Phi, psi and omega in degrees: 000102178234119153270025193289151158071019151235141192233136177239136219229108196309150107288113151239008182213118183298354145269319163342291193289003172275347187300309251253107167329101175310295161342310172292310156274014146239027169278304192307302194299316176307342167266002175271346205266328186266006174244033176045005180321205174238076158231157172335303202292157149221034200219140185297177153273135191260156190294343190291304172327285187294334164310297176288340165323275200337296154316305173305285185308320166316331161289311165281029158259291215283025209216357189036044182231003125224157160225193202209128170227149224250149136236119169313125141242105166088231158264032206217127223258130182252345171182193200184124162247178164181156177264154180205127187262125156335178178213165205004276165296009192230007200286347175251036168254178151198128203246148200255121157236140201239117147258156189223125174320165192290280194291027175229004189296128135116008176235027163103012184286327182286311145333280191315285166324324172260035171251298178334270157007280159333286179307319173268004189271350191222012178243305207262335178290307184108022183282135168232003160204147193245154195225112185206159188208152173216179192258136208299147173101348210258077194293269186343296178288333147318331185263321201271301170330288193297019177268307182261035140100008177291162182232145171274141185209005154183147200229108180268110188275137195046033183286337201256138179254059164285126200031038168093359187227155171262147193223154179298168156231135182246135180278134165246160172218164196266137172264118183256000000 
């Protein structure tokens, strides 16, 4: 895993992540969305949208109910994790979304970041079993989960609308 020349950086405070160029995050999420990729969103974002994203998520950092951890090449944000802590009976789960810019893929930025992620997911959330799911087609990310160790334990047929067509989302839990 070589990540030389990249700095990664915890969000645990919702003014930090108020710090963070809205332009700039919602450029990052908007280009995944224009490469089709295998995320939720399937709609650009307006700078008004990621303003208030921003807002929001920053109250659940300062709530201890998500975090976020960023990796940087220079000023230039390459990839993104987070955490997002359950809520009330479901509050020791914690579940993972992970991206990695297009021209940062394959260099070991996704391990990382969700390793982070992980480790701080069971230190400032307070998780006793972790979570993460991806959308069927989606092979990298399947190989990188079961790599750090998810297991598939459900499979939603035809929950994802993707390129015209539905497709599973498949649920992973951390095998410990």
């Amino acid at each position: 895993m070589e990540t030389k020349g990249f700095r990664f950086e915890v969000i645990t405070s919702g003014q930090r992540f108020l710090q963070i160029d809205s332009r700039m995050l919602r450029d990052f999420i908007n280009s995944f969305i224009a490469e089709n990729a295998f995320i939720m969103a399937d709609k650009k974002f307006s700078l008004d949208q990621e303003k208030k994203f921003q807002m929001a998520k920053a109250k659940e950092i300062d709530s201890k109910s998500r975090l976020f951890v960023l990796c940087w090449k220079g000023k230039v944000l390459a990839g993104n994790a987070e955490a997002r802590k359950g809520s009330f009976k479901e509050s020791h789960n914690a579940s993972f979304g992970l991206v990695v810019g297009k021209r940062y893929r394959g260099m070991g930025i996704g391990e990382k970041l969700l390793s982070m992620a992980m480790a701080q997911a069971r230190k400032r959330l307070k998780a006793k079993c972790l979570w993460i799911d991806y959308i069927e087609g989606n092979g990298p990310a399947r190989k990188l989960y079961g790599k750090m160790g998810f297991r598939e334990v459900a499979r939603m047929k035809g929950y994802v609308r993707h390129g015209g067509r539905y497709i599973d989302r498949i649920i992973m839990k951390y095998a410990e």
